[in-house]
Amino acid sequence: QQPVQSPQAVILREGEDAVINCSSSKALYSVHWYRQKHGEAPVFLMILLKGGEQKGHDKISASFNEKKQQSSLYLTASQLSYSGTYFCGTETRSGNTGKLIFGQGTTLQVKP
Amino acid sequence: DTGVSQDPRHKITKRGQNVTFRCDPISEHNRLYWYRQTLGQGPEFLTYFQNEAQLEKSRLLSDRFSAERPKGSFSTLEIQRTEQGDSAMYLCASSLTGGTSYEQYFGPGTRLTVT
């Protein structure tokens, strides 16, 4: 039931782009993306509801493919501040419970 | 600061002791969630409340764990007879129902170490 994230880790240079994927074997109602820095709480990035919408702010965007039960997070022109572990949290019911099942995380390191 | 707060931030206890953690959500948020996170893993759902009602509890959660939200504001999570396997970061999050989205905002967490 836990969603699978890929890749597990990625190293970038400043200015490079990255894509992080989150796949579920169950029908998804929503996907939530978070970034967590070492020793800190997860920070909310964005939420995508079923319907295939795409969202974004600044240089971070995400898409949700309802047919494939997959979401992708796009980081463009990465900055040092983007370093951290990215988690997707998935909700598999349509009842708007907010109960999230998180993936194992993708560690992103941005180097100067 | 009107974010989610948790107390204490760190707790070291001996095996077999009881511990209680507190979470104060964002004031207008009616939903409150408890998660547990171990090193290298994503947060694991434990339970959640809508106002004062506990609507779901993880089947993986031992009977030693209990949570309350008596007045629909702050919540407490108690672990009885702690075991070394309970060592983890306990995270609280809150959200507001209604509308088309319901982002969850996390508190800083309580790190529990059972010796």
GROMACS .gro file of C-alpha atoms in nm:
model
  227
    1GLN     CA    1   0.000   0.000   0.000
    2GLN     CA    2   0.297   0.231   0.053
    3PRO     CA    3   0.366   0.434  -0.261
    4VAL     CA    4   0.699   0.380  -0.431
    5GLN     CA    5   0.923   0.677  -0.498
    6SER     CA    6   1.199   0.693  -0.754
    7PRO     CA    7   1.481   0.763  -0.764
    8GLN     CA    8   1.589   0.698  -0.405
    9ALA     CA    9   1.857   0.964  -0.425
   10VAL     CA   10   1.978   1.224  -0.671
   11ILE     CA   11   2.271   1.466  -0.676
   12LEU     CA   12   2.250   1.782  -0.883
   13ARG     CA   13   2.452   2.090  -0.956
   14GLU     CA   14   2.285   2.426  -0.902
   15GLY     CA   15   2.071   2.515  -1.200
   16GLU     CA   16   2.003   2.156  -1.307
   17ASP     CA   17   1.658   1.998  -1.323
   18ALA     CA   18   1.520   1.693  -1.143
   19VAL     CA   19   1.208   1.477  -1.154
   20ILE     CA   20   1.085   1.267  -0.864
   21ASN     CA   21   0.818   1.006  -0.922
   22CYS     CA   22   0.560   0.857  -0.688
   23SER     CA   23   0.363   0.547  -0.789
   24SER     CA   24   0.081   0.369  -0.615
   25SER     CA   25  -0.080   0.031  -0.672
   26LYS     CA   26  -0.410   0.168  -0.541
   27ALA     CA   27  -0.650   0.421  -0.689
   28LEU     CA   28  -0.555   0.762  -0.557
   29TYR     CA   29  -0.774   1.048  -0.446
   30SER     CA   30  -0.495   1.292  -0.378
   31VAL     CA   31  -0.117   1.324  -0.365
   32HIS     CA   32   0.063   1.556  -0.123
   33TRP     CA   33   0.428   1.654  -0.164
   34TYR     CA   34   0.654   1.752   0.124
   35ARG     CA   35   1.020   1.845   0.166
   36GLN     CA   36   1.202   1.761   0.487
   37LYS     CA   37   1.543   1.886   0.588
   38HIS     CA   38   1.753   1.694   0.835
   39GLY     CA   39   1.621   1.727   1.188
   40GLU     CA   40   1.323   1.935   1.083
   41ALA     CA   41   0.953   1.872   1.024
   42PRO     CA   42   0.817   1.803   0.674
   43VAL     CA   43   0.718   2.123   0.493
   44PHE     CA   44   0.413   2.122   0.269
   45LEU     CA   45   0.485   2.190  -0.099
   46MET     CA   46   0.163   2.118  -0.287
   47ILE     CA   47  -0.142   1.896  -0.312
   48LEU     CA   48  -0.287   1.741  -0.627
   49LEU     CA   49  -0.640   1.604  -0.642
   50LYS     CA   50  -0.759   1.339  -0.886
   51GLY     CA   51  -0.843   1.488  -1.219
   52GLY     CA   52  -0.496   1.508  -1.367
   53GLU     CA   53  -0.431   1.867  -1.273
   54GLN     CA   54  -0.088   2.014  -1.263
   55LYS     CA   55   0.024   2.266  -1.006
   56GLY     CA   56   0.330   2.469  -0.945
   57HIS     CA   57   0.480   2.765  -0.778
   58ASP     CA   58   0.813   2.925  -0.839
   59LYS     CA   59   1.027   2.659  -1.006
   60ILE     CA   60   0.863   2.356  -0.846
   61SER     CA   61   0.565   2.194  -1.013
   62ALA     CA   62   0.387   1.860  -1.003
   63SER     CA   63   0.150   1.652  -1.210
   64PHE     CA   64  -0.092   1.373  -1.130
   65ASN     CA   65  -0.170   1.099  -1.381
   66GLU     CA   66  -0.490   0.942  -1.253
   67LYS     CA   67  -0.482   0.655  -1.505
   68LYS     CA   68  -0.134   0.548  -1.400
   69GLN     CA   69  -0.185   0.636  -1.029
   70GLN     CA   70   0.137   0.827  -1.051
   71SER     CA   71   0.253   1.172  -0.956
   72SER     CA   72   0.572   1.349  -1.057
   73LEU     CA   73   0.744   1.643  -0.890
   74TYR     CA   74   0.950   1.869  -1.117
   75LEU     CA   75   1.227   2.088  -0.983
   76THR     CA   76   1.372   2.323  -1.239
   77ALA     CA   77   1.686   2.534  -1.215
   78SER     CA   78   1.756   2.381  -0.874
   79GLN     CA   79   1.888   2.596  -0.590
   80LEU     CA   80   2.096   2.496  -0.289
   81SER     CA   81   1.786   2.543  -0.074
   82TYR     CA   82   1.613   2.258  -0.259
   83SER     CA   83   1.834   2.004  -0.083
   84GLY     CA   84   1.647   1.768   0.146
   85THR     CA   85   1.430   1.459   0.139
   86TYR     CA   86   1.112   1.472  -0.065
   87PHE     CA   87   0.812   1.263   0.037
   88CYS     CA   88   0.488   1.198  -0.142
   89GLY     CA   89   0.187   1.124   0.073
   90THR     CA   90  -0.107   0.952  -0.091
   91GLU     CA   91  -0.471   0.931   0.000
   92THR     CA   92  -0.655   0.634  -0.145
   93ARG     CA   93  -1.012   0.698  -0.037
   94SER     CA   94  -1.261   0.940  -0.175
   95GLY     CA   95  -1.390   1.036   0.166
   96ASN     CA   96  -1.158   1.326   0.223
   97THR     CA   97  -1.012   1.177   0.539
   98GLY     CA   98  -0.672   1.328   0.488
   99LYS     CA   99  -0.510   1.006   0.605
  100LEU     CA  100  -0.180   0.997   0.418
  101ILE     CA  101   0.044   0.702   0.338
  102PHE     CA  102   0.394   0.827   0.269
  103GLY     CA  103   0.657   0.691   0.036
  104GLN     CA  104   1.006   0.609   0.155
  105GLY     CA  105   1.144   0.942   0.035
  106THR     CA  106   1.385   1.073  -0.228
  107THR     CA  107   1.699   1.242  -0.106
  108LEU     CA  108   1.804   1.539  -0.316
  109GLN     CA  109   2.143   1.702  -0.281
  110VAL     CA  110   2.217   2.021  -0.473
  111LYS     CA  111   2.583   2.115  -0.498
  112PRO     CA  112   2.727   2.454  -0.590
  113ASP     CA  113   0.399   3.217   1.549
  114THR     CA  114   0.070   3.041   1.478
  115GLY     CA  115   0.209   2.711   1.349
  116VAL     CA  116   0.171   2.365   1.500
  117SER     CA  117   0.362   2.325   1.825
  118GLN     CA  118   0.465   2.010   2.010
  119ASP     CA  119   0.595   1.952   2.357
  120PRO     CA  120   0.839   1.824   2.463
  121ARG     CA  121   1.081   1.837   2.172
  122HIS     CA  122   1.292   1.557   2.313
  123LYS     CA  123   1.215   1.282   2.560
  124ILE     CA  124   1.446   1.015   2.695
  125THR     CA  125   1.281   0.746   2.900
  126LYS     CA  126   1.359   0.404   3.035
  127ARG     CA  127   1.189   0.096   2.899
  128GLY     CA  128   0.863   0.029   3.078
  129GLN     CA  129   0.788   0.390   3.166
  130ASN     CA  130   0.486   0.583   3.038
  131VAL     CA  131   0.527   0.899   2.832
  132THR     CA  132   0.282   1.165   2.714
  133PHE     CA  133   0.327   1.412   2.432
  134ARG     CA  134   0.125   1.722   2.357
  135CYS     CA  135   0.033   1.883   2.026
  136ASP     CA  136  -0.124   2.225   1.976
  137PRO     CA  137  -0.259   2.260   1.621
  138ILE     CA  138  -0.308   2.576   1.418
  139SER     CA  139  -0.596   2.743   1.599
  140GLU     CA  140  -0.869   2.725   1.336
  141HIS     CA  141  -0.780   2.373   1.216
  142ASN     CA  142  -1.037   2.109   1.302
  143ARG     CA  143  -0.836   1.803   1.201
  144LEU     CA  144  -0.536   1.675   1.386
  145TYR     CA  145  -0.310   1.385   1.285
  146TRP     CA  146  -0.040   1.188   1.463
  147TYR     CA  147   0.241   1.024   1.267
  148ARG     CA  148   0.554   0.836   1.366
  149GLN     CA  149   0.878   0.860   1.172
  150THR     CA  150   1.190   0.649   1.205
  151LEU     CA  151   1.526   0.725   1.051
  152GLY     CA  152   1.527   0.700   0.672
  153GLN     CA  153   1.153   0.642   0.645
  154GLY     CA  154   0.851   0.851   0.562
  155PRO     CA  155   0.599   0.944   0.831
  156GLU     CA  156   0.370   0.655   0.931
  157PHE     CA  157   0.006   0.732   1.007
  158LEU     CA  158  -0.105   0.659   1.365
  159THR     CA  159  -0.442   0.824   1.420
  160TYR     CA  160  -0.648   1.132   1.346
  161PHE     CA  161  -0.920   1.347   1.496
  162GLN     CA  162  -1.187   1.568   1.356
  163ASN     CA  163  -1.269   1.811   1.631
  164GLU     CA  164  -1.280   1.592   1.944
  165ALA     CA  165  -1.376   1.268   1.766
  166GLN     CA  166  -1.106   1.011   1.695
  167LEU     CA  167  -1.207   0.888   1.352
  168GLU     CA  168  -0.937   0.636   1.270
  169LYS     CA  169  -0.656   0.452   1.440
  170SER     CA  170  -0.391   0.255   1.256
  171ARG     CA  171  -0.427  -0.123   1.287
  172LEU     CA  172  -0.051  -0.133   1.339
  173LEU     CA  173  -0.088   0.070   1.655
  174SER     CA  174  -0.044  -0.125   1.975
  175ASP     CA  175  -0.298  -0.099   2.256
  176ARG     CA  176  -0.021   0.070   2.453
  177PHE     CA  177  -0.082   0.382   2.245
  178SER     CA  178  -0.374   0.611   2.317
  179ALA     CA  179  -0.459   0.959   2.197
  180GLU     CA  180  -0.712   1.217   2.306
  181ARG     CA  181  -0.835   1.553   2.191
  182PRO     CA  182  -1.084   1.635   2.466
  183LYS     CA  183  -1.199   1.981   2.364
  184GLY     CA  184  -1.120   1.969   1.997
  185SER     CA  185  -0.813   2.184   2.042
  186PHE     CA  186  -0.485   2.036   2.169
  187SER     CA  187  -0.419   1.664   2.163
  188THR     CA  188  -0.214   1.424   2.373
  189LEU     CA  189  -0.051   1.099   2.272
  190GLU     CA  190   0.035   0.856   2.550
  191ILE     CA  191   0.254   0.551   2.523
  192GLN     CA  192   0.235   0.307   2.811
  193ARG     CA  193   0.507   0.060   2.906
  194THR     CA  194   0.748   0.196   2.646
  195GLU     CA  195   0.966  -0.043   2.447
  196GLN     CA  196   1.289   0.025   2.262
  197GLY     CA  197   1.102  -0.014   1.935
  198ASP     CA  198   0.897   0.293   2.025
  199SER     CA  199   1.203   0.513   1.974
  200ALA     CA  200   1.112   0.747   1.689
  201MET     CA  201   1.009   1.100   1.600
  202TYR     CA  202   0.640   1.159   1.676
  203LEU     CA  203   0.492   1.417   1.446
  204CYS     CA  204   0.165   1.602   1.475
  205ALA     CA  205  -0.006   1.773   1.183
  206SER     CA  206  -0.325   1.974   1.147
  207SER     CA  207  -0.553   2.072   0.862
  208LEU     CA  208  -0.878   2.249   0.790
  209THR     CA  209  -1.161   2.064   0.618
  210GLY     CA  210  -1.380   2.226   0.356
  211GLY     CA  211  -1.293   2.362   0.017
  212THR     CA  212  -1.104   2.165  -0.242
  213SER     CA  213  -0.777   2.117  -0.063
  214TYR     CA  214  -0.673   2.043   0.289
  215GLU     CA  215  -0.305   2.077   0.336
  216GLN     CA  216  -0.154   1.924   0.646
  217TYR     CA  217   0.096   2.135   0.836
  218PHE     CA  218   0.341   1.953   1.056
  219GLY     CA  219   0.479   2.048   1.394
  220PRO     CA  220   0.850   2.016   1.484
  221GLY     CA  221   0.800   1.673   1.636
  222THR     CA  222   0.888   1.503   1.964
  223ARG     CA  223   1.191   1.279   1.946
  224LEU     CA  224   1.151   0.981   2.182
  225THR     CA  225   1.446   0.771   2.289
  226VAL     CA  226   1.374   0.460   2.495
  227THR     CA  227   1.679   0.321   2.675
   0.00000   0.00000   0.00000
